[in-house]
Short mmCIF file of C-alpha atoms and ligand atoms in Angstrom, two decimals:
data_model
loop_
_atom_site.label_atom_id
_atom_site.label_comp_id
_atom_site.label_asym_id
_atom_site.label_seq_id
_atom_site.Cartn_x
_atom_site.Cartn_y
_atom_site.Cartn_z
CA MET A 1057 -0.07 -0.15 -0.10
CA ARG A 1058 1.14 3.55 -0.79
CA VAL A 1059 0.02 6.29 1.80
CA ASP A 1060 0.85 10.19 0.86
CA VAL A 1061 0.51 12.70 3.54
CA VAL A 1062 0.03 15.95 3.05
CA THR A 1063 0.79 18.66 6.04
CA ILE A 1064 2.22 22.20 6.80
CA PHE A 1065 3.67 20.35 9.42
CA PRO A 1066 5.94 17.25 8.18
CA ASP A 1067 7.77 16.78 11.31
CA TYR A 1068 4.08 15.76 13.26
CA LEU A 1069 4.15 12.23 11.07
CA GLN A 1070 7.64 11.59 12.06
CA PRO A 1071 6.43 9.05 14.99
CA LEU A 1072 5.62 7.06 11.96
CA GLY A 1073 9.35 5.92 11.85
CA LEU A 1074 9.20 4.17 15.12
CA SER A 1075 7.73 0.89 16.05
CA LEU A 1076 5.74 -1.38 13.79
CA VAL A 1077 4.85 1.19 11.49
CA GLY A 1078 8.49 2.42 11.07
CA LYS A 1079 9.65 -1.29 10.55
CA ALA A 1080 6.42 -2.04 7.97
CA VAL A 1081 8.14 1.18 6.02
CA ARG A 1082 11.40 0.09 6.22
CA ASP A 1083 10.25 -3.35 5.67
CA GLY A 1084 8.60 -1.81 2.09
CA LEU A 1085 5.29 -3.39 3.44
CA VAL A 1086 3.86 0.42 3.37
CA GLU A 1087 5.03 3.17 1.08
CA LEU A 1088 4.84 6.32 3.08
CA HIS A 1089 5.55 10.06 1.67
CA VAL A 1090 5.09 12.82 3.95
CA HIS A 1091 4.81 16.16 2.03
CA ASP A 1092 4.98 19.71 2.90
CA LEU A 1093 1.88 21.53 1.31
CA ARG A 1094 3.80 24.46 0.89
CA GLY A 1095 5.95 22.85 -1.77
CA TRP A 1096 2.74 23.52 -3.67
CA THR A 1097 2.81 27.39 -2.98
CA HIS A 1098 4.06 30.03 -5.32
CA ASP A 1099 4.35 33.22 -3.64
CA ARG A 1100 7.52 34.25 -1.47
CA HIS A 1101 5.47 33.62 1.65
CA ARG A 1102 4.56 30.09 0.62
CA THR A 1103 0.81 31.01 1.82
CA VAL A 1104 -1.55 27.93 2.62
CA ASP A 1105 -4.58 30.25 4.19
CA ASP A 1106 -6.76 33.37 3.72
CA THR A 1107 -9.49 34.64 5.70
CA PRO A 1108 -13.07 33.26 5.65
CA VAL A 1109 -15.55 34.76 2.99
CA GLY A 1110 -18.10 36.20 4.90
CA GLY A 1111 -16.38 36.96 7.92
CA GLY A 1112 -15.45 35.26 11.30
CA ALA A 1113 -12.62 34.04 13.00
CA GLY A 1114 -9.79 32.14 11.84
CA MET A 1115 -8.34 31.35 8.26
CA VAL A 1116 -9.00 28.72 6.01
CA MET A 1117 -6.72 26.75 3.85
CA ARG A 1118 -6.78 28.01 0.62
CA PRO A 1119 -8.49 25.29 -2.50
CA ASP A 1120 -5.95 26.48 -5.18
CA VAL A 1121 -3.02 25.15 -3.15
CA TRP A 1122 -4.86 22.13 -2.06
CA GLY A 1123 -5.86 21.61 -5.53
CA GLN A 1124 -2.43 21.45 -6.85
CA ALA A 1125 -1.19 19.09 -4.53
CA LEU A 1126 -4.11 16.67 -5.10
CA ASP A 1127 -3.65 16.70 -8.50
CA ASP A 1128 -0.04 15.88 -8.59
CA LEU A 1129 -0.81 13.18 -6.11
CA LEU A 1130 -3.94 11.49 -7.36
CA THR A 1131 -3.82 8.01 -8.98
CA ASP A 1132 -6.71 5.87 -10.67
CA THR A 1133 -7.05 3.77 -7.61
CA THR A 1134 -6.62 7.12 -5.47
CA HIS A 1135 -9.01 7.28 -1.79
CA ILE A 1136 -8.40 11.21 -0.47
CA LEU A 1137 -9.05 10.90 3.35
CA LEU A 1138 -10.06 14.73 4.91
CA PRO A 1139 -9.57 14.30 8.86
CA SER A 1140 -12.39 16.67 9.79
CA PRO A 1141 -14.63 16.63 12.58
CA ALA A 1142 -17.34 16.80 10.60
CA GLY A 1143 -16.40 13.37 8.84
CA ARG A 1144 -17.69 10.02 9.49
CA VAL A 1145 -16.67 8.58 12.67
CA LEU A 1146 -13.39 6.38 12.33
CA ASP A 1147 -14.23 2.35 13.35
CA GLN A 1148 -12.96 -0.92 13.19
CA GLY A 1149 -15.06 -1.68 9.75
CA PHE A 1150 -13.70 1.56 7.79
CA VAL A 1151 -10.33 1.05 9.02
CA GLN A 1152 -10.62 -2.89 7.51
CA SER A 1153 -11.86 -1.43 4.02
CA LEU A 1154 -9.20 1.30 3.86
CA ALA A 1155 -6.60 -1.45 4.48
CA ALA A 1156 -7.72 -2.99 1.20
CA GLU A 1157 -6.84 0.34 -0.66
CA GLU A 1158 -4.00 0.71 -2.53
CA HIS A 1159 -3.68 3.98 -2.12
CA LEU A 1160 -4.76 6.44 0.46
CA VAL A 1161 -3.85 10.36 0.15
CA ILE A 1162 -4.71 11.77 3.66
CA ALA A 1163 -4.73 15.72 3.63
CA CYS A 1164 -4.34 17.17 6.89
CA GLY A 1165 -6.26 20.47 7.31
CA ARG A 1166 -5.32 22.86 9.91
CA TYR A 1167 -6.68 26.40 10.99
CA GLU A 1168 -10.74 26.44 10.37
CA GLY A 1169 -10.25 23.77 8.06
CA ILE A 1170 -9.92 23.27 4.24
CA ASP A 1171 -12.19 25.42 1.49
CA ALA A 1172 -15.34 22.88 1.25
CA ARG A 1173 -14.90 23.04 -2.56
CA VAL A 1174 -11.99 21.00 -1.90
CA ALA A 1175 -13.57 17.85 -0.68
CA GLU A 1176 -17.02 18.95 -3.06
CA HIS A 1177 -14.72 18.89 -6.28
CA TYR A 1178 -12.65 15.59 -5.32
CA SER A 1179 -15.86 13.63 -4.46
CA THR A 1180 -16.97 14.22 -8.07
CA CYS A 1181 -13.58 12.87 -9.55
CA ALA A 1182 -11.87 10.49 -7.08
CA ARG A 1183 -12.87 8.56 -3.98
CA LEU A 1184 -13.24 10.94 -0.72
CA THR A 1185 -13.89 10.27 2.54
CA GLU A 1186 -13.98 13.18 5.24
CA VAL A 1187 -13.10 11.33 8.63
CA SER A 1188 -13.90 12.00 12.13
CA LEU A 1189 -11.57 11.08 15.26
CA GLY A 1190 -14.57 11.49 17.32
CA ASP A 1191 -16.63 14.23 18.83
CA TYR A 1192 -14.09 16.44 19.88
CA VAL A 1193 -11.72 18.71 18.25
CA VAL A 1194 -8.29 18.74 17.90
CA ASN A 1195 -5.94 21.15 16.22
CA GLY A 1196 -5.28 19.70 12.71
CA GLY A 1197 -5.46 17.20 10.59
CA GLU A 1198 -1.90 15.42 11.57
CA VAL A 1199 -3.22 13.58 14.49
CA ALA A 1200 -5.98 11.39 12.63
CA ALA A 1201 -2.95 11.25 9.99
CA LEU A 1202 -1.02 9.65 12.73
CA VAL A 1203 -4.33 7.35 14.00
CA LEU A 1204 -5.25 6.20 10.68
CA VAL A 1205 -1.82 5.01 9.26
CA GLU A 1206 -1.19 2.99 12.46
CA ALA A 1207 -4.28 1.59 13.01
CA VAL A 1208 -4.69 0.59 8.71
CA ALA A 1209 -0.70 -0.49 8.36
CA ARG A 1210 -1.26 -3.02 11.77
CA LEU A 1211 -3.67 -4.75 9.59
CA LEU A 1212 -1.44 -4.90 6.32
CA PRO A 1213 0.13 -8.99 6.04
CA GLY A 1214 3.17 -9.26 7.82
CA VAL A 1215 3.22 -6.25 9.71
CA VAL A 1216 2.01 -7.55 13.13
CA GLY A 1217 4.15 -10.68 13.78
CA ASN A 1218 1.38 -12.87 15.19
CA PRO A 1219 -1.78 -12.30 13.00
CA GLN A 1220 -4.12 -14.08 15.79
CA SER A 1221 -3.25 -11.10 18.09
CA LEU A 1222 -5.44 -9.27 15.11
CA VAL A 1223 -8.65 -11.81 15.61
CA GLU A 1224 -8.94 -11.08 19.25
CA GLU A 1225 -8.90 -7.76 20.14
CA SER A 1226 -11.33 -5.01 20.89
CA HIS A 1227 -13.70 -4.50 17.98
CA VAL A 1228 -12.91 -7.21 15.53
CA ASP A 1229 -16.22 -8.98 16.53
CA GLY A 1230 -17.91 -5.71 17.54
CA LEU A 1231 -17.24 -6.65 21.33
CA LEU A 1232 -14.46 -5.34 23.59
CA GLU A 1233 -11.68 -7.57 24.37
CA TYR A 1234 -11.71 -9.71 27.51
CA PRO A 1235 -9.16 -8.35 30.31
CA VAL A 1236 -5.40 -10.09 30.06
CA TYR A 1237 -3.25 -10.79 32.79
CA THR A 1238 0.28 -12.19 32.61
CA ARG A 1239 2.48 -13.33 36.23
CA PRO A 1240 2.76 -12.95 39.17
CA PRO A 1241 -0.47 -14.99 39.59
CA LEU A 1242 -1.07 -13.05 42.76
CA TRP A 1243 -0.38 -9.05 42.75
CA ARG A 1244 -1.04 -6.40 45.77
CA GLY A 1245 -3.53 -9.01 46.84
CA LEU A 1246 -5.17 -9.27 43.37
CA ALA A 1247 -5.35 -13.22 41.99
CA VAL A 1248 -5.26 -14.01 38.37
CA PRO A 1249 -8.80 -15.42 37.33
CA ALA A 1250 -8.16 -19.12 38.29
CA VAL A 1251 -9.54 -20.34 35.10
CA LEU A 1252 -7.06 -19.16 33.28
CA THR A 1253 -4.38 -21.36 35.24
CA CYS A 1254 -6.69 -24.64 34.50
CA GLY A 1255 -5.36 -25.41 31.02
CA HIS A 1256 -8.73 -26.50 29.53
CA HIS A 1257 -8.57 -24.76 26.65
CA ALA A 1258 -12.56 -24.47 26.07
CA GLN A 1259 -13.31 -23.10 29.49
CA ILE A 1260 -11.08 -20.40 29.38
CA ALA A 1261 -12.39 -19.55 25.45
CA ARG A 1262 -15.98 -19.67 27.40
CA TRP A 1263 -14.52 -17.35 30.05
CA ARG A 1264 -13.28 -14.88 27.09
CA ARG A 1265 -16.06 -14.80 25.73
CA ASP A 1266 -18.13 -14.23 28.91
CA GLU A 1267 -15.74 -11.72 29.97
CA ALA A 1268 -16.12 -9.57 26.39
CA LEU A 1269 -19.74 -9.89 26.81
CA ARG A 1270 -20.20 -8.74 30.07
CA ARG A 1271 -17.71 -5.88 29.70
CA THR A 1272 -19.34 -4.47 26.52
CA ALA A 1273 -22.78 -4.72 28.10
CA ALA A 1274 -21.32 -2.38 31.17
CA ARG A 1275 -18.67 0.15 29.39
CA ARG A 1276 -20.56 0.24 25.30
CA PRO A 1277 -24.09 -1.00 25.44
CA ASP A 1278 -24.52 0.87 22.35
CA LEU A 1279 -21.86 -1.53 20.39
CA LEU A 1280 -23.90 -4.81 22.03
CA ALA A 1281 -27.25 -2.77 20.49
CA ARG A 1282 -25.60 -2.88 16.80
CA LEU A 1283 -25.06 -6.39 16.99
CA ASP A 1284 -27.14 -9.23 14.73
CA ASP A 1285 -28.97 -11.73 16.89
CA ALA A 1286 -27.15 -14.19 14.49
CA ALA A 1287 -23.88 -12.82 16.62
CA PHE A 1288 -24.78 -14.44 20.11
CA ASP A 1289 -25.12 -18.36 20.75
CA ASP A 1290 -27.06 -19.61 23.50
CA ALA A 1291 -24.42 -19.23 25.89
CA ASP A 1292 -23.76 -15.38 25.01
CA ARG A 1293 -27.44 -15.42 25.74
CA GLN A 1294 -27.45 -16.84 29.05
CA VAL A 1295 -24.65 -14.11 29.98
CA LEU A 1296 -26.25 -11.13 28.50
CA ASP A 1297 -29.78 -12.04 30.41
CA ALA A 1298 -28.13 -11.89 33.66
CA VAL A 1299 -26.19 -8.87 32.98
CA ILE A 1300 -28.93 -6.69 30.84
CA GLY A 1301 -32.40 -8.72 31.37
CA PRO A 1302 -33.83 -10.70 28.81
CA SER A 1303 -34.45 -8.97 25.52
N1 ADE B 137 -9.85 18.01 12.73
C1 ADE B 137 -10.12 18.73 14.43
N2 ADE B 137 -10.83 18.19 14.61
C2 ADE B 137 -11.19 16.61 14.32
C3 ADE B 137 -11.47 15.16 14.59
N3 ADE B 137 -12.22 15.39 15.42
N4 ADE B 137 -11.06 14.71 13.86
C4 ADE B 137 -10.38 15.03 12.89
N5 ADE B 137 -9.97 15.50 12.43
C5 ADE B 137 -10.37 16.91 13.04
#
């Protein structure tokens, strides 16, 4: 997969050189290019913004500069991601679909955002999705670009050493993950649940499933409500009936 990130703060993306994503880039599993948007300006001050038409606070990023950048980077397979608090909220399902893409261009806005005609124009001639990290505001798209690249890259074949760890984690089957433990068996008076040391794989799997269901019901009932009936077996139902009552 190729990923191009366009930003006025290229240094913000430096953490992508670390850890698993950094290794994936060095191993050639992800081709990552970070570009300075100011490279597409032509004036002495390398201006990327202007005042909002109609008045108001702050500055808006200019469509002509973004247009030149995106025209240069677009191919037939590009999916443009435009971080914005007004976008679709990122979730694991969308991350999984992005992991199947050939080419992502992440356009990081700053200030009050990018002139709305950029999203309007590229929605007609390319695939473009405005993506939100959640219902809060950060100062620009760079932090969303970090999240997107990390979340997508770890799903690419060969990036995470043991692919099984991608199967048993929060949000993959629509549930939160069960709690995990390591040694020592007793820490500050708190014991590891006995079932995990019994060596009986089916019992451990059932206990983990039950805990995932209980945790999800307690912390994120909205996730449970989104799952189809077919997602639950009889044992699941018993657990859910005990914590939230029969549906
Ligand atoms: N830019 C500012 N706030 C944002 C958010 N919540 N998600 C994505 N990009 C943003």
